[in-house]
Tab-separated table of C-alpha atoms and ligand atoms in Angstrom:
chain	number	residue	atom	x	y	z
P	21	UNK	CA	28.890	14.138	-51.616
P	22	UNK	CA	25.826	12.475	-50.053
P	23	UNK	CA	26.196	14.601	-46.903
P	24	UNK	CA	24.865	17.080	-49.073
P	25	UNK	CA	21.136	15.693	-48.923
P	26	UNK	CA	19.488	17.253	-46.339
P	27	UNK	CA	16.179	17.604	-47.585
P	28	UNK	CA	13.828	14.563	-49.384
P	29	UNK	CA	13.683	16.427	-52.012
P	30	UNK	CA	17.666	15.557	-52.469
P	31	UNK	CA	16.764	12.238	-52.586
P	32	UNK	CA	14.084	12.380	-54.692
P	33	UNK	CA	16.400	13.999	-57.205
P	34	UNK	CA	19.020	11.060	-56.555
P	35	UNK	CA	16.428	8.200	-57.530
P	36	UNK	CA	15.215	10.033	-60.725
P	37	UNK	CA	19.180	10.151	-62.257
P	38	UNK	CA	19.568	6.008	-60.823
P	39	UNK	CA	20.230	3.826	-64.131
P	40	UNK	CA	18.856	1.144	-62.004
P	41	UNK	CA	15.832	2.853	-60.852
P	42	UNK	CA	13.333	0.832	-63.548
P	43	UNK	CA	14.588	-2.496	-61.858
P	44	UNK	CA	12.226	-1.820	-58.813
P	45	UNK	CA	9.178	-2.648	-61.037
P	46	UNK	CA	10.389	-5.892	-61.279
P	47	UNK	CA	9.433	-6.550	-57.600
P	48	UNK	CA	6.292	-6.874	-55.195
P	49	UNK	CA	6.482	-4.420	-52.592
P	50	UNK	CA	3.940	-4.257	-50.451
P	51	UNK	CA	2.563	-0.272	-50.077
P	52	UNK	CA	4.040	1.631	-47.174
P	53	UNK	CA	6.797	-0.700	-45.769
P	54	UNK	CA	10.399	0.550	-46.371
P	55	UNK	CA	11.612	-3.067	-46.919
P	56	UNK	CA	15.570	-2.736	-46.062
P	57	UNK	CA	16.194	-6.430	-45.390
P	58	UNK	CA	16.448	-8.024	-48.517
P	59	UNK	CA	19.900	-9.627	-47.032
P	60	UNK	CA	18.001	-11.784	-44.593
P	61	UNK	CA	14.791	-12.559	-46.944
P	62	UNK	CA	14.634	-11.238	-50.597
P	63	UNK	CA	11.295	-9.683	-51.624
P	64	UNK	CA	9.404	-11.932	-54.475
P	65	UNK	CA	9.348	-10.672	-57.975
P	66	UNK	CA	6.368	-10.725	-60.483
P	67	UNK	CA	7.868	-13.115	-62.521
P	68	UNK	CA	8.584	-15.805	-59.369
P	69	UNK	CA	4.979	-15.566	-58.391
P	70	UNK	CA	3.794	-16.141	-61.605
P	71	UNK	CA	5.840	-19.033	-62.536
P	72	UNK	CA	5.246	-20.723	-58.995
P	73	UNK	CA	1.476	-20.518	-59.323
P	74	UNK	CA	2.118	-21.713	-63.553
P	75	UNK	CA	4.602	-24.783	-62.112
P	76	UNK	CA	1.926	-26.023	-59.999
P	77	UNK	CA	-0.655	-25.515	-62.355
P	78	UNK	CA	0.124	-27.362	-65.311
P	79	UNK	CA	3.943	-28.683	-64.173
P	80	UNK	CA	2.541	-30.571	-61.652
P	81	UNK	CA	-1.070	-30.941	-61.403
P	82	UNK	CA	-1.334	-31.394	-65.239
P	83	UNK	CA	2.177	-33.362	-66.136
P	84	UNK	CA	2.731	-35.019	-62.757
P	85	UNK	CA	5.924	-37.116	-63.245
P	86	UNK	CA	6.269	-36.883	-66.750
P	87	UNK	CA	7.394	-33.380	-65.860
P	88	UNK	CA	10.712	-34.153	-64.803
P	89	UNK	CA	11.409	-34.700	-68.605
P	90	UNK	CA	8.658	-32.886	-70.369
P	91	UNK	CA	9.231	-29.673	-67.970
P	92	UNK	CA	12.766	-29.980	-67.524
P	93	UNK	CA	12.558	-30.333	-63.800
P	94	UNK	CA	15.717	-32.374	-63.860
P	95	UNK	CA	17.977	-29.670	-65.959
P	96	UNK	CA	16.608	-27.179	-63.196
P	97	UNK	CA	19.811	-26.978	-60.915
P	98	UNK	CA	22.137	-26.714	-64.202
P	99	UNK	CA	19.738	-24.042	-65.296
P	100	UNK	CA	19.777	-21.872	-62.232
P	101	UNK	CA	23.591	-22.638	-61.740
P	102	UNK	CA	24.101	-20.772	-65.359
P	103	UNK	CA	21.981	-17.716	-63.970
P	104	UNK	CA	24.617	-17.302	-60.725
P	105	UNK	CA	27.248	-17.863	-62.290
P	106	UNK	CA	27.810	-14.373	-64.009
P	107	UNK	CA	27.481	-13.068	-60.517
P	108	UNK	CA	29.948	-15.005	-59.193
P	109	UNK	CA	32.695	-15.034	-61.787
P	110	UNK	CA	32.441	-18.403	-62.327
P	111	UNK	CA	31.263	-21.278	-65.012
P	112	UNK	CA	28.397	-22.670	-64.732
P	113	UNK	CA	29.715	-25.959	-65.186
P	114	UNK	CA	31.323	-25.497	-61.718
P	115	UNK	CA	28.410	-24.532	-59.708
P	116	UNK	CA	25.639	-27.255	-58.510
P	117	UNK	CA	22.699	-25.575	-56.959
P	118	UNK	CA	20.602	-27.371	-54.499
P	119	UNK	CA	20.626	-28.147	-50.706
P	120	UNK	CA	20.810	-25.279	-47.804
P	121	UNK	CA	24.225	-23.099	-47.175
P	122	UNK	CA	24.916	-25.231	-44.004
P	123	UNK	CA	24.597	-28.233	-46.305
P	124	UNK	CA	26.762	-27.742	-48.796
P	125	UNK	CA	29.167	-26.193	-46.223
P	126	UNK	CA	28.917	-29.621	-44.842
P	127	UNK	CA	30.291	-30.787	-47.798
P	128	UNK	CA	32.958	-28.278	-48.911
P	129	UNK	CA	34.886	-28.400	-46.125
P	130	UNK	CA	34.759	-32.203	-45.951
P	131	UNK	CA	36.002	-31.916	-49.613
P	132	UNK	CA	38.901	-29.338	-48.909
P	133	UNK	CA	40.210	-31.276	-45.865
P	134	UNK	CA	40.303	-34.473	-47.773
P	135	UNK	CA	42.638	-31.973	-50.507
P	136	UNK	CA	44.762	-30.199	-47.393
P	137	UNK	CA	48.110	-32.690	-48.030
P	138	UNK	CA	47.771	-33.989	-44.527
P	139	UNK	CA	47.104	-30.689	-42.714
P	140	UNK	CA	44.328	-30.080	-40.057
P	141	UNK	CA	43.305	-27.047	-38.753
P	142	UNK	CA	40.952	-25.617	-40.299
P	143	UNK	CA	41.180	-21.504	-39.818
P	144	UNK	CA	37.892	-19.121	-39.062
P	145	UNK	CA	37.071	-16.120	-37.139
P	146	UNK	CA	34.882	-16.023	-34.281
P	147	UNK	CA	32.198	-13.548	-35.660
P	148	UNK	CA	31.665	-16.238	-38.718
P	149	UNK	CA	28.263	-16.755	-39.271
P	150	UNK	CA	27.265	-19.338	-36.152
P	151	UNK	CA	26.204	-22.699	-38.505
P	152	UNK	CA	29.430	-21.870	-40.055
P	153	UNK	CA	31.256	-22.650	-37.216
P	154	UNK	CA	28.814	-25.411	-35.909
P	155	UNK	CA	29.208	-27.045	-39.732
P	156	UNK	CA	32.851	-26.703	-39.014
P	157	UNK	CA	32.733	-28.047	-35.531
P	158	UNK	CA	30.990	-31.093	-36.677
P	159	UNK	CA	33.296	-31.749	-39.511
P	160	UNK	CA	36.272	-30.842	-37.349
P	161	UNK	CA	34.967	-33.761	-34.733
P	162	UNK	CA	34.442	-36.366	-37.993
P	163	UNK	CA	37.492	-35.846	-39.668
P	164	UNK	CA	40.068	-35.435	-36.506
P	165	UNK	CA	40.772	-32.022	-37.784
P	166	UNK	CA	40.920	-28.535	-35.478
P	167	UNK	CA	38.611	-25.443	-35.459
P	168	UNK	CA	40.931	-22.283	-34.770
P	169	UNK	CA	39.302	-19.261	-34.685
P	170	UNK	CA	41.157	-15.938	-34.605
P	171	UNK	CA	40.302	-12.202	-35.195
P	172	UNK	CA	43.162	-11.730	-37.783
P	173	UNK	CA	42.773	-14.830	-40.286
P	174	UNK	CA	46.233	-13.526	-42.508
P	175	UNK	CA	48.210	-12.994	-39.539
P	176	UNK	CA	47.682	-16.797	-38.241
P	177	UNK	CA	48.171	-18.384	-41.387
P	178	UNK	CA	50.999	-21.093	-40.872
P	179	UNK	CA	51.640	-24.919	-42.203
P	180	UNK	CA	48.869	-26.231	-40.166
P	181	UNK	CA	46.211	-24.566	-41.738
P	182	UNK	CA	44.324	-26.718	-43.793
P	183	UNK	CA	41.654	-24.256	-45.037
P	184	UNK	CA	40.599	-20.594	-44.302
P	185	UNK	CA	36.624	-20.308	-43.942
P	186	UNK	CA	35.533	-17.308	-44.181
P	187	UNK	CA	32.858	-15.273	-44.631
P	188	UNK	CA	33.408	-11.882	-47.270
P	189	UNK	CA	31.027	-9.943	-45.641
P	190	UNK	CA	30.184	-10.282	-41.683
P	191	UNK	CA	27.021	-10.452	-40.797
P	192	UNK	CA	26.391	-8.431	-37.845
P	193	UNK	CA	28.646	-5.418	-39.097
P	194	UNK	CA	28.910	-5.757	-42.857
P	195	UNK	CA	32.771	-5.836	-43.104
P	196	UNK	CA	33.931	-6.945	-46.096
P	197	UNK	CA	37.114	-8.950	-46.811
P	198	UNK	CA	39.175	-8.355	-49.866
P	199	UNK	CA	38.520	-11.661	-51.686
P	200	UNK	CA	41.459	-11.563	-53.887
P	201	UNK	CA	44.146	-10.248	-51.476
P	202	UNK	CA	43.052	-12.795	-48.672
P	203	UNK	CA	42.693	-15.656	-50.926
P	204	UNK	CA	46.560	-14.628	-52.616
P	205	UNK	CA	47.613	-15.375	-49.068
P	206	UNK	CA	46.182	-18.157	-48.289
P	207	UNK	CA	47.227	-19.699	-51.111
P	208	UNK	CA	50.731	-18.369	-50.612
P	209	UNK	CA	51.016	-20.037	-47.373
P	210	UNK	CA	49.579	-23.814	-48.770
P	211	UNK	CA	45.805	-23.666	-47.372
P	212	UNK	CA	42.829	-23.628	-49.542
P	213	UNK	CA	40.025	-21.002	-49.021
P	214	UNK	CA	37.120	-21.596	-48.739
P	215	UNK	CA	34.438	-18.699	-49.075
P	216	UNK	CA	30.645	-18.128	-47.506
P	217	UNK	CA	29.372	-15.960	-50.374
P	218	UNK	CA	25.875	-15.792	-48.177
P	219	UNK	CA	26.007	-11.583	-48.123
P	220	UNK	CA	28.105	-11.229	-51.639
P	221	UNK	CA	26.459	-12.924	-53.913
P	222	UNK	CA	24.032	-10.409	-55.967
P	223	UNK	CA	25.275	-7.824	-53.405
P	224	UNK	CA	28.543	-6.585	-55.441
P	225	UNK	CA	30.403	-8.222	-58.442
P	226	UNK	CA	32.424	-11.237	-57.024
P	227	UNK	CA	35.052	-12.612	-58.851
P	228	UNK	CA	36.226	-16.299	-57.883
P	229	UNK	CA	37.833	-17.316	-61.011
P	230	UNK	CA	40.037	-14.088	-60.966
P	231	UNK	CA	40.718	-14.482	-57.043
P	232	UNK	CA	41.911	-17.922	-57.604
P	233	UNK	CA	39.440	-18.994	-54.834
P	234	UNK	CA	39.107	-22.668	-54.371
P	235	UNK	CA	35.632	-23.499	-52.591
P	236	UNK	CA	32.823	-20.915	-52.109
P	237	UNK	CA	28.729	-21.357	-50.793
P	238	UNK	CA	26.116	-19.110	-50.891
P	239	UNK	CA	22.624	-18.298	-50.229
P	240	UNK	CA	19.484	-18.114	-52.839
P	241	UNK	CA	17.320	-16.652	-50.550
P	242	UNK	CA	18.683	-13.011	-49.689
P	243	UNK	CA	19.806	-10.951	-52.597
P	244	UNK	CA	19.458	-13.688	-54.925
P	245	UNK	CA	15.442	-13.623	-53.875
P	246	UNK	CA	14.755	-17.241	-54.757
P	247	UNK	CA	12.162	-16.998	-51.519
P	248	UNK	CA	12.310	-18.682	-47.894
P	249	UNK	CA	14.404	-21.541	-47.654
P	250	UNK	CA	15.373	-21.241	-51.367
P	251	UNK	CA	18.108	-23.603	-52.363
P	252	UNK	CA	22.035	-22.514	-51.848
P	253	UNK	CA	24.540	-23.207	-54.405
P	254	UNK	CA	28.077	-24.704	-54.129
P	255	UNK	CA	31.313	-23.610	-56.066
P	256	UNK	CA	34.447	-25.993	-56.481
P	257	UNK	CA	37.263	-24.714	-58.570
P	258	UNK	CA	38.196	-27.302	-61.622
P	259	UNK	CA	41.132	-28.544	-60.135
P	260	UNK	CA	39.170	-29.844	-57.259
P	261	UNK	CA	36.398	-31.223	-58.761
P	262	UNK	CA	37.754	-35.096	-58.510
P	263	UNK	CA	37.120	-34.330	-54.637
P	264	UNK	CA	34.137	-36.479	-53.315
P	265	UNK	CA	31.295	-35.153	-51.741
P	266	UNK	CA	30.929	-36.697	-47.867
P	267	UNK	CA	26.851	-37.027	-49.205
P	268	UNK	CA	26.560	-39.280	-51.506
P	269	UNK	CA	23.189	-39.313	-53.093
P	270	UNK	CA	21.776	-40.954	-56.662
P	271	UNK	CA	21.677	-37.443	-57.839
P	272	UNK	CA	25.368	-36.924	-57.479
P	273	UNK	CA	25.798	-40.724	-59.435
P	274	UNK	CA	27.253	-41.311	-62.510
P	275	UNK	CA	24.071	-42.676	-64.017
P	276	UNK	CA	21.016	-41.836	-61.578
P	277	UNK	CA	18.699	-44.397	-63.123
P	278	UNK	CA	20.851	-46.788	-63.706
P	279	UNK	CA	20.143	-47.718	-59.621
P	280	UNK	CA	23.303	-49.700	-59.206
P	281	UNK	CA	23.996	-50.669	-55.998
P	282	UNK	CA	27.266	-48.625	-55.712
P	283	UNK	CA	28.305	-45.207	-55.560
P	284	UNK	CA	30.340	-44.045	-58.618
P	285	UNK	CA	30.384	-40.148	-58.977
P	286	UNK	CA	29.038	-38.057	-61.353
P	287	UNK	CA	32.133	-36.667	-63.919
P	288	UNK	CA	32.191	-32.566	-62.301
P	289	UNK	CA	30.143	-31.040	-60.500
P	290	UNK	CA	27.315	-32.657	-60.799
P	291	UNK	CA	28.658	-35.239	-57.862
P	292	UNK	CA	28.042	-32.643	-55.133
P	293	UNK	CA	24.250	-33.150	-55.653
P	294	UNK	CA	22.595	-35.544	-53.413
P	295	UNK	CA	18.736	-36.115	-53.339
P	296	UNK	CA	15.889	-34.882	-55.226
P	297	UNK	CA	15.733	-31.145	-56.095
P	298	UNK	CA	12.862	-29.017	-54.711
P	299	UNK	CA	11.677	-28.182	-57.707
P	300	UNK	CA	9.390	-25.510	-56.888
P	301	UNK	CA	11.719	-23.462	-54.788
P	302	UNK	CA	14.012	-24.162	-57.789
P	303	UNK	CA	11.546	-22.399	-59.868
P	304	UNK	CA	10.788	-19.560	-58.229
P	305	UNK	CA	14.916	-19.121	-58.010
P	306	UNK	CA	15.163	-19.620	-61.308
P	307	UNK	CA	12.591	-16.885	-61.918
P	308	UNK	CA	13.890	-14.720	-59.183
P	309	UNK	CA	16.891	-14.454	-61.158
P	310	UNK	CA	15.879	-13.201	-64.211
P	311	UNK	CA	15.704	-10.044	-62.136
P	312	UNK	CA	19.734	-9.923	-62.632
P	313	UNK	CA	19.769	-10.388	-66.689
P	314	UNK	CA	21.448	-7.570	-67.833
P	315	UNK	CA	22.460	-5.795	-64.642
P	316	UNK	CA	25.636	-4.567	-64.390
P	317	UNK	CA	27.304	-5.676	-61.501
P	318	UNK	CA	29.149	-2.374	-61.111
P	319	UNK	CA	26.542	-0.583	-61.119
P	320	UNK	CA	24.694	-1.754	-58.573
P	321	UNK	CA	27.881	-1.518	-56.078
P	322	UNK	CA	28.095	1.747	-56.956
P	323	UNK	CA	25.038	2.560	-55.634
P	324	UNK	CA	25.007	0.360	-52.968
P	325	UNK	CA	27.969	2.441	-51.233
P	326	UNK	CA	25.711	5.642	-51.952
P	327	UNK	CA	22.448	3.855	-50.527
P	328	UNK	CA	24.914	3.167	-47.353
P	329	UNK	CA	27.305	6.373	-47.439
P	330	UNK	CA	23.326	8.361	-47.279
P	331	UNK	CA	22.799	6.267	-44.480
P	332	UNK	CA	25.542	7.120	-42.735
P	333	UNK	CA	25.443	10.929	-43.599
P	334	UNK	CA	21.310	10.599	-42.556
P	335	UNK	CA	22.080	9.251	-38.853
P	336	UNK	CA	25.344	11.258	-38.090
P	337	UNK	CA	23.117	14.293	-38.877
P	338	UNK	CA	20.104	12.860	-37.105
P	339	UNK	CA	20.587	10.999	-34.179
P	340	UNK	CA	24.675	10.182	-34.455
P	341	UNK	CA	24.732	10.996	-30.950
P	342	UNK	CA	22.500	7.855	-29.883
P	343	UNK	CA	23.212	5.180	-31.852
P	344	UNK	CA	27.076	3.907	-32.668
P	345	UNK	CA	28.226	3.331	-35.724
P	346	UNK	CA	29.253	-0.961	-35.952
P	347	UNK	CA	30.331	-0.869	-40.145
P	348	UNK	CA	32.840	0.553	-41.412
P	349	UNK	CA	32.396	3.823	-42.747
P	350	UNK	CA	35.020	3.744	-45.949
P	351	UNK	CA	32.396	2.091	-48.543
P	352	UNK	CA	35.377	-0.267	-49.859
P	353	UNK	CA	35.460	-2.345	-46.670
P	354	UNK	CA	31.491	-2.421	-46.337
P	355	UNK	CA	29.064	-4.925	-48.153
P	356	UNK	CA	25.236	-3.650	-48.906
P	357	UNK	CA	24.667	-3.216	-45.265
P	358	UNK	CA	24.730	-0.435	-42.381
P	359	UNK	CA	24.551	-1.388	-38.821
P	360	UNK	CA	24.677	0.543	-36.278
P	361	UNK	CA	24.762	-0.764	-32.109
P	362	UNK	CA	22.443	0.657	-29.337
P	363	UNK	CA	21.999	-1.443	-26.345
P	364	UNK	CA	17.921	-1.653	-26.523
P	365	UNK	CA	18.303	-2.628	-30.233
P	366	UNK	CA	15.712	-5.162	-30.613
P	367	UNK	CA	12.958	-2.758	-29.049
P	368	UNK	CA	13.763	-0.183	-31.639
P	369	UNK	CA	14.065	-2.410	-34.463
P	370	UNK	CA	10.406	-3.579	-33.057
P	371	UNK	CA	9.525	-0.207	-33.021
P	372	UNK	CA	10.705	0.773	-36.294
P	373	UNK	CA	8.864	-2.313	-37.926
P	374	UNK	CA	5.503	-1.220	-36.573
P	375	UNK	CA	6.295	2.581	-38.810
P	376	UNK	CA	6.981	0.288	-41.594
P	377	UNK	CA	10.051	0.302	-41.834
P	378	UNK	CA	11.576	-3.475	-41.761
P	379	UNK	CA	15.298	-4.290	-41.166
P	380	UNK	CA	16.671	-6.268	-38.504
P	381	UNK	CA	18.017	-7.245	-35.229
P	382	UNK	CA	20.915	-9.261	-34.757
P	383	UNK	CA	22.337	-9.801	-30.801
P	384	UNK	CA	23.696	-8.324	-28.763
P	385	UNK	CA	23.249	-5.344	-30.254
P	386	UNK	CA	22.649	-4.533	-33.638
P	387	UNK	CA	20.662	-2.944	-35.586
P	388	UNK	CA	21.079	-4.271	-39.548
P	389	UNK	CA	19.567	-1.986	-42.435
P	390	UNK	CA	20.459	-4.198	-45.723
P	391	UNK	CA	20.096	-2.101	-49.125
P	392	UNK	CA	19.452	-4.032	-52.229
P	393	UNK	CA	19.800	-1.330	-55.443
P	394	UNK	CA	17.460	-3.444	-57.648
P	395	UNK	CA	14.787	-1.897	-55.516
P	396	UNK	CA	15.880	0.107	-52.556
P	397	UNK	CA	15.656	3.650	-53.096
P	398	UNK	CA	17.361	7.074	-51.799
P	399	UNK	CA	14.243	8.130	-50.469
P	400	UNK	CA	13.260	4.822	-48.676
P	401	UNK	CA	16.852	5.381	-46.721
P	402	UNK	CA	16.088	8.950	-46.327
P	403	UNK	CA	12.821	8.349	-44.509
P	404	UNK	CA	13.776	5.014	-42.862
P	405	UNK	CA	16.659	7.464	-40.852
P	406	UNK	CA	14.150	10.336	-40.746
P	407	UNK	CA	11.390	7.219	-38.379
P	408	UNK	CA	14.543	6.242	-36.387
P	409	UNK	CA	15.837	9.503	-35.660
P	410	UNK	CA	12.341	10.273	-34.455
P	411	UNK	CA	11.574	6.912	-32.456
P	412	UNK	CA	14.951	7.516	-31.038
P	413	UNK	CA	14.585	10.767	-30.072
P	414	UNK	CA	11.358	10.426	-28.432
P	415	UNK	CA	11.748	7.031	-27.119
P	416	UNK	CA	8.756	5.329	-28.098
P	417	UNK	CA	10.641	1.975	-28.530
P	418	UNK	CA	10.622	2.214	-24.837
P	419	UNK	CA	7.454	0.021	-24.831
P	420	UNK	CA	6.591	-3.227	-23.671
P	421	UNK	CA	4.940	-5.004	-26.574
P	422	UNK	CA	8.322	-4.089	-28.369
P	423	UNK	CA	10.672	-5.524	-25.719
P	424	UNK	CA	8.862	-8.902	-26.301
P	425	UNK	CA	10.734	-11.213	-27.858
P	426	UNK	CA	9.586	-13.097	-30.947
P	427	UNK	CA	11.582	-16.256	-31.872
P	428	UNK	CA	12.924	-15.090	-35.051
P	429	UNK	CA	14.880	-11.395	-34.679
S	508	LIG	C1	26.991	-15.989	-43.607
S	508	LIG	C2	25.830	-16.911	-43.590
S	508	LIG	N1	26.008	-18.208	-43.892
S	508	LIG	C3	24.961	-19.071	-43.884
S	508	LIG	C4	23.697	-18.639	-43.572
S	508	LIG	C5	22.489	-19.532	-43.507
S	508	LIG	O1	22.644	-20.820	-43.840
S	508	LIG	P1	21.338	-21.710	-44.137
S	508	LIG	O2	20.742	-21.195	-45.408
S	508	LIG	O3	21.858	-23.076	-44.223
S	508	LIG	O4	20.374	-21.494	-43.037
S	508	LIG	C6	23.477	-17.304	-43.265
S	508	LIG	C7	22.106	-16.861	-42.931
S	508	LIG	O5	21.816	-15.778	-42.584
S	508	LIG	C8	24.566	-16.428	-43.273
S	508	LIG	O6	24.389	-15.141	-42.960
């Protein structure tokens, strides 16, 4: 259907019928960028900025300590926990926010191995996100345990496979695994799954309770848009939760202030904290996610495969004959992102950030557009392929200030 949209126009007429359309106002976009890479850094919402600038005001500069009781800094990670969970399909008495993704990876897979029965390897792919595998290198060298990594994850499940880690949706070409069906397996052959939720969560409804998942991590700074280096968040199914975290930390005690000299864990999930939260990233996460209240889930993954299927229709009628395709191009095996490869990639992506129009690069060769349907419209993907087609076309990425490399891509 949406190779029918040749003209803006089309588009236009797309964005006025969106049900989600009135979400965008919720955000701060700055005038004249096409922002389509809210899965590396979420944009910051009116409400986040306002509650930052309140948190310091009178949180901090007015309450100073007494905060942590009189602001309810210390019922902040419980509090955003109950705001992911819904997207998730979990409790929120089984999430504990806090920490960065590689953290709590850290700690998950320490926790799963400890639950394997004896087994060791622990079971990957090689296009996992890298501190994925570095986590799981580091935790494979600790705990005696083996990093396999294979392209096929189902087909190499045997009785050595302590845990499958695995990202849902890759990063470089937005593949995304069937959560339920690849979990079923795992579970069918004895290992525990364990799931990097990084480009999922807030992307599409996920459903860990329902996929009988037993560990999953995740990002708050992408489509969750808690801000740079917002805290992650940490899911362990019930019947794990007498697993001990490999961090121990007085926020993970059984009585914080009690400062005994020994570790006893918290009851649940509470013991996977460690150290003090930050409490003003926690608050503009908390904030960020009001954003989500009343958004239905299916909704926005419908119109994240249109936002993508345009995309795809816009380049293959544009410039299809420059640039290669790297997702897949049935929407059911994509997550809210459309890369394509062209060996010059960064350059253009350099080039196509100078229009205004801001996704990004991701080596050897790809070029990442992420679409986030709280705020990304038809038209911004219509005239985001209509800039690339042209800078394509005419070369003018084929420039020296945009072959220079910057140190983040
Ligand atoms: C799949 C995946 N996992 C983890 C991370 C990042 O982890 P951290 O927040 O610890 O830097 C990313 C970041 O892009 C990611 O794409």
């Amino acid at each position: 259907m949406l190779d029918t949209v040749t003209r803006r126009a089309d588009a236009e007429a797309l964005d006025r019928a969106d049900p989600l359309a009135a979400r965008r106002a919720a955000f701060i976009l700055p005038e004249g960028v096409i922002y389509l890479d809210g899965n590396s850094l979420g944009p910051v919402t009116h409400k986040a900025k306002a509650r930052v600038a309140e948190a310091v005001a009178t949180e901090w500069a007015d309450g100073l300590i007494r905060s942590w009781n009189t602001a309810g800094w210390i019922d902040l990670p419980a509090r955003v926990a109950s705001r992911i969970a819904p997207l998730i399909g979990a409790r929120p008495a089984d999430i504990a926010v806090g920490d960065s993704t590689s953290v709590n990876l850290f700690k998950l897979l320490s926790a799963a191995l400890d639950r394997a029965g004896g087994r060791k390897v622990i079971l990957s792919e090689p296009g996992n996100f890298p501190t994925d595998l570095y986590v799981a290198e580091g935790i494979a060298e600790l705990k005696g345990a083996e990093l396999r990594l294979v392209e096929d994850v189902a087909a190499a499940l045997d009785d050595r496979v302590a845990v499958v880690m695995v990202t849902q949706v890759d990063y470089r070409t937005g593949r995304k695994h069937d959560m339920a069906a690849l979990t079923g397996k795992a579970l069918e052959a004895g290992a525990l799954v364990l799931w990097d939720l990084a480009h999922s969560a807030g992307a599409f409804p996920v459903d860990l309770t329902g996929a009988d998942a037993d560990f999953a991590i995740g990002c708050g700074y992408k489509y969750l848009n808690g801000g740079p280096g917002a805290p992650a968040f940490l899911w362990v199914a019930p019947r794990h939760q007498e697993a001990v975290s490999p961090l121990r930390g007085w926020f993970g005690h059984a009585a914080p202030f009690a400062f005994e000299n020994h570790y006893r864990p918290a009851e649940g999930i509470r013991r996977f904290l460690n150290g003090t939260a930050p409490v003003l990233s926690m608050t503009a996460l908390e904030a960020a996610l009001e954003a989500y209240e009343g958004v239905d889930m299916a909704a926005v993954r419908e119109k994240s495969a249109a936002l993508c299927d345009l995309m795809i229709a816009r380049v293959d009628a544009t410039c299809g004959d420059l640039v290669t395709l790297a997702s897949p191009r049935e929407a059911a095996l994509r997550g809210s992102q459309v890369s394509f490869r062209f060996p010059d990639g960064y350059a253009v992506m350099q080039a196509l950030i100078a229009r205004g129009v801001i996704g990004d690069f991701r080596a050897p060769d790809i070029l990442r557009f992420g679409v986030t349907p709280l705020y990304t419209r038809y038209v911004d993907v219509f005239d985001a392929v209509e800039i690339m087609a042209e800078i394509l076309t005419d070369r003018s990425w084929d420039q020296p200030q945009f072959h220079k490399r910057a140190a983040v891509t």
